[in-house]
Every structure is written in structure tokens, then in C-alpha cells.
Tab-separated table of C-alpha atoms in Angstrom:
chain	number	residue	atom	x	y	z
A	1	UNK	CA	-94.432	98.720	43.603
A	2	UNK	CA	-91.339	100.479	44.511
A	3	UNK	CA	-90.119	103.941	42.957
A	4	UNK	CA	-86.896	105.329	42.660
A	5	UNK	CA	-86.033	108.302	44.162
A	6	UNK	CA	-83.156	110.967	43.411
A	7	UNK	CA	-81.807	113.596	45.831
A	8	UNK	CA	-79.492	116.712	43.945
A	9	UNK	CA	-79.001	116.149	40.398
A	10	UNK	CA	-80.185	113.383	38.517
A	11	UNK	CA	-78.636	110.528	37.341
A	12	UNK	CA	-78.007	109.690	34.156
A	13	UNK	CA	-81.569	109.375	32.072
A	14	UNK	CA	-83.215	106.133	31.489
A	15	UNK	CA	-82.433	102.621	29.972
A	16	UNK	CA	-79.323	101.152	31.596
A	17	UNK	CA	-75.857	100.832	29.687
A	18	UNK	CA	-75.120	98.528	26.560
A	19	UNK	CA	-74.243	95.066	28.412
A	20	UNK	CA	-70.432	94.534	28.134
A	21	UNK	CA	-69.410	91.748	25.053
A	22	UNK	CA	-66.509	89.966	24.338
A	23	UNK	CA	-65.863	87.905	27.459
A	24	UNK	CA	-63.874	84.569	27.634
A	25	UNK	CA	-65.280	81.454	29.512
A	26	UNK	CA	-64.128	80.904	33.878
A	27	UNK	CA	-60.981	79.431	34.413
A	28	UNK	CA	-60.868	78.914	37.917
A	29	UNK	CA	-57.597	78.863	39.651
A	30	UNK	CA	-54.933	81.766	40.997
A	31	UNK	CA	-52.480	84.282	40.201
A	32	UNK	CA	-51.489	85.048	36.613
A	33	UNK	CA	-49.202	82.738	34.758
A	34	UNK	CA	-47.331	79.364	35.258
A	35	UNK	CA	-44.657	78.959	38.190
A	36	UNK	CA	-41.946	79.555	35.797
A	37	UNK	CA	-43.817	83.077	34.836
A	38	UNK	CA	-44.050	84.179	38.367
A	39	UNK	CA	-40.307	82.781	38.939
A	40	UNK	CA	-39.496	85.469	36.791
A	41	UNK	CA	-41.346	87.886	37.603
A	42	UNK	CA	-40.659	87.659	41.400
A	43	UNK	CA	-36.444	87.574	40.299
A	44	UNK	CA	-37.244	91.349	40.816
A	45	UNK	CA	-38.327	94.359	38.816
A	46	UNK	CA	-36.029	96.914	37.222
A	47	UNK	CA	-36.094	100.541	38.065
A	48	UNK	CA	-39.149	101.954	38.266
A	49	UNK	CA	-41.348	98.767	37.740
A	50	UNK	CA	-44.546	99.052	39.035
A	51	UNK	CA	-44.721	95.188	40.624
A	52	UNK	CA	-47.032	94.326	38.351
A	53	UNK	CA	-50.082	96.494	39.557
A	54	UNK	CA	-52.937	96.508	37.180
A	55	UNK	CA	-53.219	99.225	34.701
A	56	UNK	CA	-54.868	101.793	33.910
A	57	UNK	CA	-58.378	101.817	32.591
A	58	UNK	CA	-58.533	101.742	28.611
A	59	UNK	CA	-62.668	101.469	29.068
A	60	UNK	CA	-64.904	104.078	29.289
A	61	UNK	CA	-66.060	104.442	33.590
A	62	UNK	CA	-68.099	101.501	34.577
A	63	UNK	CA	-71.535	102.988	35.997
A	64	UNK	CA	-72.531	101.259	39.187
A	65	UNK	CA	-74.541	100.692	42.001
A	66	UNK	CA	-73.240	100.771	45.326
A	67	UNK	CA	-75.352	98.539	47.588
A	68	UNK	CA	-74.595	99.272	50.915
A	69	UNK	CA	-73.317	102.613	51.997
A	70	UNK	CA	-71.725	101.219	55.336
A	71	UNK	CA	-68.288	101.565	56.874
A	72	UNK	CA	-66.463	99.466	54.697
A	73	UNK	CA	-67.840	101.891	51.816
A	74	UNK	CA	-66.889	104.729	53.153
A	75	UNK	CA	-63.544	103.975	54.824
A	76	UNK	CA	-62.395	101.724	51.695
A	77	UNK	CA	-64.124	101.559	48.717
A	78	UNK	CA	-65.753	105.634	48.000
A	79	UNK	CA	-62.497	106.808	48.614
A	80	UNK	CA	-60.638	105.036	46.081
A	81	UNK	CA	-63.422	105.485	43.635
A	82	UNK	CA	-63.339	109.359	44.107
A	83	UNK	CA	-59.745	108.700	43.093
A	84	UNK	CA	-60.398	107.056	40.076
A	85	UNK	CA	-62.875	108.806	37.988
A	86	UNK	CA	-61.844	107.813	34.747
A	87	UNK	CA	-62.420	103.996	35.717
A	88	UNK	CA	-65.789	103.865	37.607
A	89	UNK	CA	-68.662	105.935	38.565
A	90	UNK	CA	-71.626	105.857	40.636
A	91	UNK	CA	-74.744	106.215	39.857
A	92	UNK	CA	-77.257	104.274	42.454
A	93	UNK	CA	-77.202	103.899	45.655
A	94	UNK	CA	-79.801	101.473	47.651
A	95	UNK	CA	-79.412	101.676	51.426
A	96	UNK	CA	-82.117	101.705	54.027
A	97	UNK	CA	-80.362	104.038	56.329
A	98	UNK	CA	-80.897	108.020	55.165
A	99	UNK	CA	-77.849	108.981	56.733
A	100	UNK	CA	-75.767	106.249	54.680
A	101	UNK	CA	-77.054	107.395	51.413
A	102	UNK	CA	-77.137	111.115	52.072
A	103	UNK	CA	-73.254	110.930	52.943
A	104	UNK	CA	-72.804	108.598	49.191
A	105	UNK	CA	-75.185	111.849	47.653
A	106	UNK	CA	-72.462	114.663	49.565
A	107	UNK	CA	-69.467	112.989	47.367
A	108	UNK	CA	-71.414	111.981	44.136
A	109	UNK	CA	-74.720	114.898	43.701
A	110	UNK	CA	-75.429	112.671	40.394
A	111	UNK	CA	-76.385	109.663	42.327
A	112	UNK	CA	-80.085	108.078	42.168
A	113	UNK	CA	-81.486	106.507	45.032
A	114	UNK	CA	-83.364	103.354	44.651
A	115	UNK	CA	-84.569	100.188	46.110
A	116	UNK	CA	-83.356	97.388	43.926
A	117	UNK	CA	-81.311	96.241	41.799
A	118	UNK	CA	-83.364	96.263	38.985
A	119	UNK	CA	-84.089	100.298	39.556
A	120	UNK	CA	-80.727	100.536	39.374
A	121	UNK	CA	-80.261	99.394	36.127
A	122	UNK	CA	-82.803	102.003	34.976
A	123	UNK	CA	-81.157	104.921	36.636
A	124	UNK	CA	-77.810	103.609	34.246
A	125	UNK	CA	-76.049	101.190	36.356
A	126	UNK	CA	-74.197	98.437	34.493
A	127	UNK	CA	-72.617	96.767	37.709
A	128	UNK	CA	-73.224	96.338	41.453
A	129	UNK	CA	-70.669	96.807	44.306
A	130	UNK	CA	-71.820	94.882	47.267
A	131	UNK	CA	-70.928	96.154	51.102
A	132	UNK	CA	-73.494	95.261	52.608
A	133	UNK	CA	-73.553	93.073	55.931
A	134	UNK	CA	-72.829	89.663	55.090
A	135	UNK	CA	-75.380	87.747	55.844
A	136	UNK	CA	-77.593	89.952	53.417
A	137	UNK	CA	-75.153	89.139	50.423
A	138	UNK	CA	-77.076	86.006	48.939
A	139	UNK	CA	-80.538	87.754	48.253
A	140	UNK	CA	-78.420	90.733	47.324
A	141	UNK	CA	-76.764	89.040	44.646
A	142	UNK	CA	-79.203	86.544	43.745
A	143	UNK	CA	-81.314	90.102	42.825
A	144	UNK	CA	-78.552	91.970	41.305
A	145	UNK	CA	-78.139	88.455	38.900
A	146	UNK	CA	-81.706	88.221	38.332
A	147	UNK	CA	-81.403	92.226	36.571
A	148	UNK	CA	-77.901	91.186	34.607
A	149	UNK	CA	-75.866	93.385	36.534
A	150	UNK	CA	-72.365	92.167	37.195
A	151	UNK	CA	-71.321	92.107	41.042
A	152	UNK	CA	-68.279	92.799	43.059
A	153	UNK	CA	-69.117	91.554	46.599
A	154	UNK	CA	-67.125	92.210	49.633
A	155	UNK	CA	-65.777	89.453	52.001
A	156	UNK	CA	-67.117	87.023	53.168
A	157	UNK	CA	-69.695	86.574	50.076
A	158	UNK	CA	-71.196	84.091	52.254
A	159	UNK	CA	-70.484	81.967	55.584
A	160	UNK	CA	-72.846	78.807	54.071
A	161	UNK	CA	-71.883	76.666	51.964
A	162	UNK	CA	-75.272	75.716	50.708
A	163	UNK	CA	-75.863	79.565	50.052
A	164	UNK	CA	-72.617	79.473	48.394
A	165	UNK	CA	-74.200	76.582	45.894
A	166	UNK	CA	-77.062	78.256	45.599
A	167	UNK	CA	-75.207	81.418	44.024
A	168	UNK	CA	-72.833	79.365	41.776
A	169	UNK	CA	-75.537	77.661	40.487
A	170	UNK	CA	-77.627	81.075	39.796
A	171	UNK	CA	-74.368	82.663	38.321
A	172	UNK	CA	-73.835	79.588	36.150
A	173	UNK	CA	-77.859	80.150	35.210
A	174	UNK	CA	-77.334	84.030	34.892
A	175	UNK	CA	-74.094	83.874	32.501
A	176	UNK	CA	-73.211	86.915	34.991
A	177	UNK	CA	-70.123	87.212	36.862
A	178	UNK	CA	-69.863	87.163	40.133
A	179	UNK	CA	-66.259	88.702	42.050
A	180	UNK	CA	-65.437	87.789	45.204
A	181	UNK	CA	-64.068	91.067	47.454
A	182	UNK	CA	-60.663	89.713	48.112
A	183	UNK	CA	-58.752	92.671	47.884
A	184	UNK	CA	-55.528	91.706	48.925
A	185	UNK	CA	-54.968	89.232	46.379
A	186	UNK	CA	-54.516	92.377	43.586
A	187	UNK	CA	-51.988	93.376	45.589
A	188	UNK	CA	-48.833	93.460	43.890
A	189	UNK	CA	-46.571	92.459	46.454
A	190	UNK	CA	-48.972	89.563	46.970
A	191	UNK	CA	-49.178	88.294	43.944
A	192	UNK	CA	-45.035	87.930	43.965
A	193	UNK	CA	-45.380	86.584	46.781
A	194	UNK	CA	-48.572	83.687	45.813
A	195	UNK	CA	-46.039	83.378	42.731
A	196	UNK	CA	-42.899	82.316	45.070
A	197	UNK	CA	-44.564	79.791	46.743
A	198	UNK	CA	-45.871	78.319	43.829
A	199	UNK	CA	-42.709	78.277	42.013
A	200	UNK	CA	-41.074	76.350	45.461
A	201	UNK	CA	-44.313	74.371	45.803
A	202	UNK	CA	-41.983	71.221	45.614
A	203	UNK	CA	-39.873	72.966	48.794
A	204	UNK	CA	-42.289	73.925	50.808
A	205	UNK	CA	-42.444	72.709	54.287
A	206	UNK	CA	-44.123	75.726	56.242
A	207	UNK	CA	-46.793	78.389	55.579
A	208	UNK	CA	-47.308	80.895	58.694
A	209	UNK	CA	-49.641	83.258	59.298
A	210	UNK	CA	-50.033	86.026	61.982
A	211	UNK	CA	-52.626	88.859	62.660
A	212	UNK	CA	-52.605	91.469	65.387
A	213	UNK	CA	-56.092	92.744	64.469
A	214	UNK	CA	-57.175	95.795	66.879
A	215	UNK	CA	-60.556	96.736	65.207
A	216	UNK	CA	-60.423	99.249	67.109
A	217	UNK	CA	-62.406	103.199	66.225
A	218	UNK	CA	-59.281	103.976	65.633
A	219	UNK	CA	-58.864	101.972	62.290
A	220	UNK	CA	-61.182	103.556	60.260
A	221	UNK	CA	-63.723	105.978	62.088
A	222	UNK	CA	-61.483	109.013	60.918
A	223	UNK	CA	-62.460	107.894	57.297
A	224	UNK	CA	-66.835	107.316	58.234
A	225	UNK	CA	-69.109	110.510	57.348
A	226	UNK	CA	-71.236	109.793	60.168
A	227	UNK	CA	-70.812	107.855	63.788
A	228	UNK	CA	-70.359	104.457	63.060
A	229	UNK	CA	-72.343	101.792	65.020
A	230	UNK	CA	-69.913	100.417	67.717
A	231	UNK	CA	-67.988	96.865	68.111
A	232	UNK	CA	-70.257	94.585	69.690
A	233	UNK	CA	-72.557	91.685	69.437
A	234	UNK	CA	-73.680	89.953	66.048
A	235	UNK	CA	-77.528	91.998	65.420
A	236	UNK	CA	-80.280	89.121	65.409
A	237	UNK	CA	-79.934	88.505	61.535
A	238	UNK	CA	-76.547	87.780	61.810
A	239	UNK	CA	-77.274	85.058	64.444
A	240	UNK	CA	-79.638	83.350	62.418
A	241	UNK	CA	-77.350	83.479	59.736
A	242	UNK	CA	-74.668	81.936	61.450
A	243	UNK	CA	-77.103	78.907	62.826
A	244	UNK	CA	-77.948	77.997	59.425
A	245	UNK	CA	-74.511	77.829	57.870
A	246	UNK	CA	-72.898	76.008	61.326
A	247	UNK	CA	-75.898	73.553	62.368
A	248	UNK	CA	-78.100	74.010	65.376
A	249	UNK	CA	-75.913	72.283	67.130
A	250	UNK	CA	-73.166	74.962	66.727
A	251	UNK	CA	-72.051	76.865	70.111
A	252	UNK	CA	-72.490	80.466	70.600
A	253	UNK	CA	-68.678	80.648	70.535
A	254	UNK	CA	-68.444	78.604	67.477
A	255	UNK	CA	-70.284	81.002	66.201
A	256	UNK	CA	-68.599	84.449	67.183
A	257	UNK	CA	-65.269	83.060	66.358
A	258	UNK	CA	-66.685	81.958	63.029
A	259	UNK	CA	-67.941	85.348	62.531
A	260	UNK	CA	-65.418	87.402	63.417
A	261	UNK	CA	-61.475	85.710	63.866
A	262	UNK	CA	-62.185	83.429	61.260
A	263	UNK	CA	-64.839	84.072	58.640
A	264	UNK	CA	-64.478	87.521	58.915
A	265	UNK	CA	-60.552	87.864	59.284
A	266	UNK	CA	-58.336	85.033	58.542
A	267	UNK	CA	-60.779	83.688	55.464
A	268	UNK	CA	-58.623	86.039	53.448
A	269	UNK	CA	-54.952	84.912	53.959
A	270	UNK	CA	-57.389	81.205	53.936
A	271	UNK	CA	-57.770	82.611	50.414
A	272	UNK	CA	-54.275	83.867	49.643
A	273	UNK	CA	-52.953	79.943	51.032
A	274	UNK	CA	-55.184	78.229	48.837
A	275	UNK	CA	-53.714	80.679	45.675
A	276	UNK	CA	-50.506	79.686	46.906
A	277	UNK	CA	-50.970	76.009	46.750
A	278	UNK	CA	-53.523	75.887	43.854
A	279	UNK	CA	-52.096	72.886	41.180
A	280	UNK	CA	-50.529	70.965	43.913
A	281	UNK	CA	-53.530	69.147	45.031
A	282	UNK	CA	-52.983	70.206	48.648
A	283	UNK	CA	-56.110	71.100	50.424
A	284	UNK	CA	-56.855	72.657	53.643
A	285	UNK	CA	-60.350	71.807	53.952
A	286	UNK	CA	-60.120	67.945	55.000
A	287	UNK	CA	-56.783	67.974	56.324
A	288	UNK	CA	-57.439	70.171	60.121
A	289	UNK	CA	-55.088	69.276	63.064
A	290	UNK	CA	-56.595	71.202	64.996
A	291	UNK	CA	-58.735	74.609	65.898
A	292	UNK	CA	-58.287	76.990	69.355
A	293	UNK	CA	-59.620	79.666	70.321
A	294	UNK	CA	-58.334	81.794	73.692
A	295	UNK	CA	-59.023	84.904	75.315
A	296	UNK	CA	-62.902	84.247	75.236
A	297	UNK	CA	-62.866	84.368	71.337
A	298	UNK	CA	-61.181	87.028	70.994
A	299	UNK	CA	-57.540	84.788	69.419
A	300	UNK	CA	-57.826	82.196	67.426
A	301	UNK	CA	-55.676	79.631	65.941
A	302	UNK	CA	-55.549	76.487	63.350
A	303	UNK	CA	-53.237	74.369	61.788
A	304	UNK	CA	-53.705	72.026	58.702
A	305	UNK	CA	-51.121	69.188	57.727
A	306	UNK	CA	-52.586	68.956	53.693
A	307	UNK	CA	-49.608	66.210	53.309
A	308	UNK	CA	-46.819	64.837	55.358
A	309	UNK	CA	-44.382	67.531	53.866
A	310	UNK	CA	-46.255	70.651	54.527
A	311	UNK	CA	-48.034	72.859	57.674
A	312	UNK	CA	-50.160	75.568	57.427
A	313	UNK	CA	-50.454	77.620	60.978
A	314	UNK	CA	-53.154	80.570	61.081
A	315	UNK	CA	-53.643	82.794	64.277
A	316	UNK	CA	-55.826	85.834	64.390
A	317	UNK	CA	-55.831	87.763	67.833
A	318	UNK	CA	-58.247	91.086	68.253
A	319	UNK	CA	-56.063	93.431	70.265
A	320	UNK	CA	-57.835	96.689	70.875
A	321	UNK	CA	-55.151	98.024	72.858
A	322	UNK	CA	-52.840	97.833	70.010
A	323	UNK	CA	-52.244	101.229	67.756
A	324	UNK	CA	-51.372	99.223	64.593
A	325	UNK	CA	-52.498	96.053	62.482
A	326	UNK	CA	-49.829	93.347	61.774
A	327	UNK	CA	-50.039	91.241	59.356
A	328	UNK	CA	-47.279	88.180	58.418
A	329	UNK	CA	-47.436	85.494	56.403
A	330	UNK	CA	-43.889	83.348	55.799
A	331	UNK	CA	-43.342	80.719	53.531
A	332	UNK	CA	-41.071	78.522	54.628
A	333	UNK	CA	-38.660	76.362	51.883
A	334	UNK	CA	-35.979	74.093	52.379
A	335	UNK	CA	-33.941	76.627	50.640
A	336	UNK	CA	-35.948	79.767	50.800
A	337	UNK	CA	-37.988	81.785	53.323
A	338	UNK	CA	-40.305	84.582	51.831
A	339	UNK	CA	-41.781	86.653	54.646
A	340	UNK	CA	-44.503	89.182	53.643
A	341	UNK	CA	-45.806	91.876	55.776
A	342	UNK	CA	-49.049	93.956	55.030
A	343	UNK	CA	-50.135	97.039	57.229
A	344	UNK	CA	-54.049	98.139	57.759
A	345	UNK	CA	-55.659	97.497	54.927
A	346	UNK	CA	-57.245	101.141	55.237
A	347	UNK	CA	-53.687	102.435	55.128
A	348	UNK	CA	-52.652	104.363	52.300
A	349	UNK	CA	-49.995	105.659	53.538
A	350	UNK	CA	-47.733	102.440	53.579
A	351	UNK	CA	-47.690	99.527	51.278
A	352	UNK	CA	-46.835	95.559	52.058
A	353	UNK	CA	-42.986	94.328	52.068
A	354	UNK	CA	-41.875	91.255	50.837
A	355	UNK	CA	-38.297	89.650	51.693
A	356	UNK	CA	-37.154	86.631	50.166
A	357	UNK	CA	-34.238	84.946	51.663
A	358	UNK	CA	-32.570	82.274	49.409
A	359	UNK	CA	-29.408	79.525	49.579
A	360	UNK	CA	-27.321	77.758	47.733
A	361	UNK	CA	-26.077	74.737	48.932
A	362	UNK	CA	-23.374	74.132	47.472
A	363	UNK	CA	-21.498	77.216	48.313
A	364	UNK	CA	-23.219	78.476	51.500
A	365	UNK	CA	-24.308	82.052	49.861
A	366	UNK	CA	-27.633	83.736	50.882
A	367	UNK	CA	-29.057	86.419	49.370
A	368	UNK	CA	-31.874	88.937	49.876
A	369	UNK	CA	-34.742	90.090	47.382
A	370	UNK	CA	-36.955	93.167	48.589
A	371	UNK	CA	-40.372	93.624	46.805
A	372	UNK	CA	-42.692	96.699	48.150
A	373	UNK	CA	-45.493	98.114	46.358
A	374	UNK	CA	-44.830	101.812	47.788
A	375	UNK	CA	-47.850	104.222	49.152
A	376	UNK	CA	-51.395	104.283	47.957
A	377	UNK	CA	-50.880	101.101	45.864
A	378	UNK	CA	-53.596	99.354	48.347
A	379	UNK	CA	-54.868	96.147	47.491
A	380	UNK	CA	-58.837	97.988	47.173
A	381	UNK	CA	-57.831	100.046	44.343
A	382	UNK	CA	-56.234	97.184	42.359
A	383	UNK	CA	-59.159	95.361	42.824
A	384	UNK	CA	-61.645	98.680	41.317
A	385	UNK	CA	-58.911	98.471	38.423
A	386	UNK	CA	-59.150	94.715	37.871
A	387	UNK	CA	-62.804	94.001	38.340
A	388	UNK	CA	-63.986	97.089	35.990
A	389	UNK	CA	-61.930	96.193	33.690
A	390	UNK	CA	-63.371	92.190	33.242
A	391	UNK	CA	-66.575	93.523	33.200
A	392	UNK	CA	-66.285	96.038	30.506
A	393	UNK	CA	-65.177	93.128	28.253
A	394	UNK	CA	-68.858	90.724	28.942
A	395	UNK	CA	-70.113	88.641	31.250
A	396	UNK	CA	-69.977	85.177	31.813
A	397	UNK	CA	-69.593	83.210	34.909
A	398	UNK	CA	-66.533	83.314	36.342
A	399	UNK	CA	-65.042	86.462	36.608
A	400	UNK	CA	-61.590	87.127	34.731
A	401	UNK	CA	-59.930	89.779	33.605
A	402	UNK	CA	-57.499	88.969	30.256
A	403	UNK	CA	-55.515	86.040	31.507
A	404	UNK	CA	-55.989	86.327	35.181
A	405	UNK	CA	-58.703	84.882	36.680
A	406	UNK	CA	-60.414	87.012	39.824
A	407	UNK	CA	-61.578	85.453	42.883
A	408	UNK	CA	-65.046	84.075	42.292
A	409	UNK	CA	-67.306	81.930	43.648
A	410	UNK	CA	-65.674	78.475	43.217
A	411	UNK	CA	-62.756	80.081	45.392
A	412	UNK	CA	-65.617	81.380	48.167
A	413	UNK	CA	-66.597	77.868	48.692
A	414	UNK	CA	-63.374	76.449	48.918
A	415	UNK	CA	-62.575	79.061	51.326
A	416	UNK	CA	-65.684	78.851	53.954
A	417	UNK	CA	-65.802	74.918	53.942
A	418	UNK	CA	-62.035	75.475	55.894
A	419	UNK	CA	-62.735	78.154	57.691
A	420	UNK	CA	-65.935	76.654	58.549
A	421	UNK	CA	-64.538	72.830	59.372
A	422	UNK	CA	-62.307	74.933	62.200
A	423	UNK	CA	-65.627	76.319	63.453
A	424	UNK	CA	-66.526	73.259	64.350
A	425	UNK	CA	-63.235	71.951	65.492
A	426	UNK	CA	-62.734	74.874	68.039
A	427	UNK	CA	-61.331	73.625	71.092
């Protein structure tokens, strides 16, 4: 039998908290509203809008448990929640590593150190934010469903489609919600820009994407308590993982790329396309031209053709060298062009851009819309505000939050079975 241990002050005393009520049923699907809704909304704000960021809490702080005190805790999600006390708050922590938790314990003294999920929910936690490595998300969250605690799981949930299944089927089972990490669809800027393309869906001829991805120490070590493990190959569990969700017959290539350039990378403008082009009954997955990969892995590129009007073009390249991330995706119209840009998602100091370029043709005109979401409106704390705010109201499968309906599940699988199909492609 496992025990639960606490380091500094205790957290809060037994029974876990009241289980949230009041929830409405999934609706899966995108960004908020119809394409007329988002036409307006993307006209432009007035002065001092906030581009429709979410806002603030109106719930008491969500208590959860933070599964995984890794690098993407630390250099992402800790930081915002020391920023936001009045919205969520810590109180487990389950990570094998000493060092992991004892830097989670520095920043929060009132946090209980246990083993599973279900000691979690007796040291007080009423959620569970998963950061753990990927391939240990499934038994992670199957276990954090199993004790009724409501998850927030980091990219990419899973890799395998039949794990995928497996989860839907236990959240459907559960009546808990499951959120998929996709922070950069709370973006603001994002969102105007998911609600562009969707309003020109019947225009659109081209959908671009381009990432200049250093993951380099110089990203986000700055940001790590402790020296974090360096950039090499995937650890033995990993592997295995990876064998499973691409077939024996996989490559080893097939399944670093898979991994890294596109499972681990592009999967989330993957995500942000299929938002885009959600009601038009264009799919990605299905519809692959073709799948390269260059530079021993390291770039990678696909393009789809989901009808005879429309391309979607995705490169990823790992450039170490580089001192900055880029990030572009353009939608291309026949009468508009809407080009968002997005720095490091660890920045905080910078915020994404979005231009929108529109004709008329009738009189020749152009004109020019400019959308940014400013500094420290980062597409990790959006999601914090969004996803503690649909659980305070109940579970249910399907995550939402009032009339916006957060990345879940349904949206994992459609996501992996395309990045997965140009796994298999790669050329």
C-alpha cells in the first residue's frame, strides 16, 4: 500500500473538494461562435479591447495535482500558476524524481507529496495537471479518471490512436473531462485568426505553415530549478511507445520524426488547421500528398490537398543554431491573406501578431487589420483561465467552458491519425 508523504507545511486536511456541478453535455468542434460571430469579432476591437482573452476567475481556486514536475512544468505551467493565485492552487505533487518535487515544494511549502492520483484527492485535489512524458499520459489519466479528478494533459495526450480510444471510451465511462494541452488555441490572436479562416472557408485556397524550432538550452533552461536532462535520444519507454502506436514495421526515423517534428511540434498548428476548417468537411487525415523529412530528421515537411480547392503545407525544421523560434501560419483567400506570427511559446515578453490583408474587387482598394495580444497574454495562461473555469462548473465528458468547447479528446484523435498517416508516408 502506498502512503502519502508531505514535506513543509501540510496540505489542506483530509477528504478531497465538493465535485464541481452544473456542467453542460460535449459539443465537439472549435472556436467560439458561428463564422458570422468571429467575422465580427475579427473586424477589430475598439480601444482597449482585450482580443477576447478569457476572463478572470469568478470561482473559488481550483485545488490540483500537478503530475509531473518536469521542464515543461517549470518553464510553462508553475510560473503562470504562481501568477494566478486567485484561479488555481496546488496542492499534490506525484513525481518520482526528489529533485522535481522538492523544486514544486520551494514555490508552494503547502504542497503534499503522493503517489497517485487517488492520494491526491485525499490531500484536497479536485483536478490533475498532466506534464508528464508522453508516453506515460494514458495510465496517467486512465488513474486520475478512475479517482474523478478532472485532467488537463499536456501535448501530445497520446501518439496511438488505439490509446487514444481507449481514453475516450474511459472518459465517456468516467463522466470526467478530459482537456487536451493545446495552449495556443486560447490564444487570443489565434482564435481571430481560426475565426478568419472560417468566415473565408468558401475562399480559401492556401493554408501555410512554418517553424524555425531551435530547442535549444537556451529556450527554457533559464526558467528550470534544477539542470535539465539534455536533447537527445528517445529513453527506452519512449521507443516502445512509439512501436506500438506506428507498427513494427515502422523505421527508426519514422519514428524520431514522429516523435519530435511532428507529434511533438507541428501536431499543434495540425490542431489549430483542423479548428480552422472544422464544418467544412475538409479533412487532413485521408487526403496526404505527401511527407519529407531532410537534414537526418531534423526538418520535416507535408502537404495535404483535403479538396481540389484547398492546400495545406506544414514544415517544421530544428535549428539549434538559431537564437529565436518562428512561427507562421498564412491563410491564403482569393481576396484575403491573414498571416499570423507567434514567438516562443515560453516568451512572455512578446505576444503573436496577426495581419489581415483584404480586397475589393471592384475598386482595387486593400486594406490592413492588425490584431496583437500584447505581453504576458501567452497562450498557457489562457488555457489555466479556461480549463479551471469548465471544471468548476461539473464534469462531464467533453470538456467546455460556457459556450466554447476546449480541445478534448475527439480533437486528439483527429489530430495523431494525420500526423501519424505522414509518419508513415515519410519519404
Amino acid at each position: 500500500m502506498s502512503t502519502m508523504r508531505h514535506a513543509g507545511q501540510q496540505g489542506p486536511p483530509g477528504g478531497r473538494a465538493p465535485a464541481p456541478a452544473g456542467r453542460r453535455p460535449s459539443q465537439e468542434g472549435g472556436e467560439p461562435g458561428t463564422a458570422g460571430q468571429d467575422a465580427r469579432a475579427e473586424r477589430g476591437p475598439g480601444p482597449g479591447a482585450d482580443l477576447g482573452q478569457e476572463p478572470l476567475a469568478t470561482h473559488a481556486p481550483v485545488p490540483v495535482v500537478i503530475i509531473g514536475a518536469g521542464r515543461v512544468a517549470h518553464a510553462a505551467h508553475l510560473r503562470e500558476i504562481r501568477d494566478l493565485p486567485d484561479l488555481i492552487r496546488p496542492v499534490a505533487v506525484i513525481d518520482p524524481d526528489p529533485g522535481h518535487r522538492a523544486a514544486v515544494m520551494a514555490g508552494f511549502p503547502r504542497v503534499a507529496v503522493c503517489d497517485t492520483p487517488e492520494e491526491a484527492t485525499r490531500a484536497g485535489a479536485g483536478a490533475a495537471l498532466v506534464l508528464s512524458p508522453w508516453w506515460t499520459h494514458k495510465d496517467i489519466v486512465l488513474a486520475c479518471l478512475e479517482a474523478r479528478l478532472p485532467v488537463l494533459c499536456e501535448k501530445p495526450v497520446s501518439l496511438d490512436p488505439a490509446e487514444i480510444d481507449e481514453l475516450i471510451a474511459a472518459e465517456r465511462l468516467s463522466g470526467v473531462p478530459v482537456t487536451a494541452g493545446y495552449m495556443k488555441r486560447h490564444d487570443p490572436v489565434v482564435r481571430l485568426f481560426i475565426g478568419h479562416c472560417r468566415a473565408n472557408a468558401a475562399t480559401a485556397r492556401r493554408i501555410a505553415v512554418d517553424i524555425h524550432d531551435p530547442n535549444a538550452p537556451h529556450l527554457v533552461d533559464h526558467l528550470v530549478p534544477y539542470p535539465p536532462p539534455p536533447f537527445g535520444p528517445q529513453p527506452p519507454p519512449a521507443r516502445a511507445a512509439l512501436a506500438r502506436a506506428l507498427g513494427a514495421d515502422s523505421s527508426a526515423l519514422q519514428r524520431e520524426v514522429y516523435a519530435r517534428g511532428l507529434g511533438g511540434s507541428l501536431i499543434h498548428q495540425v490542431n489549430i488547421v483542423h479548428a480552422a476548417l472544422d464544418g467544412t468537411g475538409r479533412e487532413l487525415y485521408g487526403s496526404l500528398e505527401h511527407s519529407l523529412q531532410w537534414a537526418g530528421g531534423s526538418a520535416v515537411s507535408c502537404r495535404w490537398r483535403p479538396d481540389d480547392g484547398l492546400v495545406v503545407e506544414a514544415s517544421h525544421l530544428r535549428l539549434p543554431a538559431h537564437r529565436r523560434y518562428r512561427e507562421t501560419l498564412e491563410f491564403t483567400g482569393t481576396d484575403s491573406v491573414a498571416t499570423l506570427t507567434l514567438p516562443s511559446p515560453y516568451a512572455r515578453d512578446e505576444g503573436a501578431t496577426l495581419h489581415i490583408d483584404t480586397w475589393d474587387e471592384a475598386t482595387g482598394l486593400s486594406t490592413r487589420r492588425t490584431h496583437r495580444a500584447g505581453p504576458a497574454v501567452t497562450g498557457f495562461r489562457e488555457q489555466l483561465r479556461a480549463w479551471t473555469r469548465s471544471v468548476s462548473q461539473a464534469p462531464g465528458p467533453g470538456p467546455r467552458t460556457g459556450d466554447r468547447p476546449l480541445p478534448g479528446l475527439r480533437e486528439v484523435r483527429e489530430d495523431a491519425l494525420a500526423v501519424r498517416e505522414a509518419a508513415l508516408r515519410l519519404t
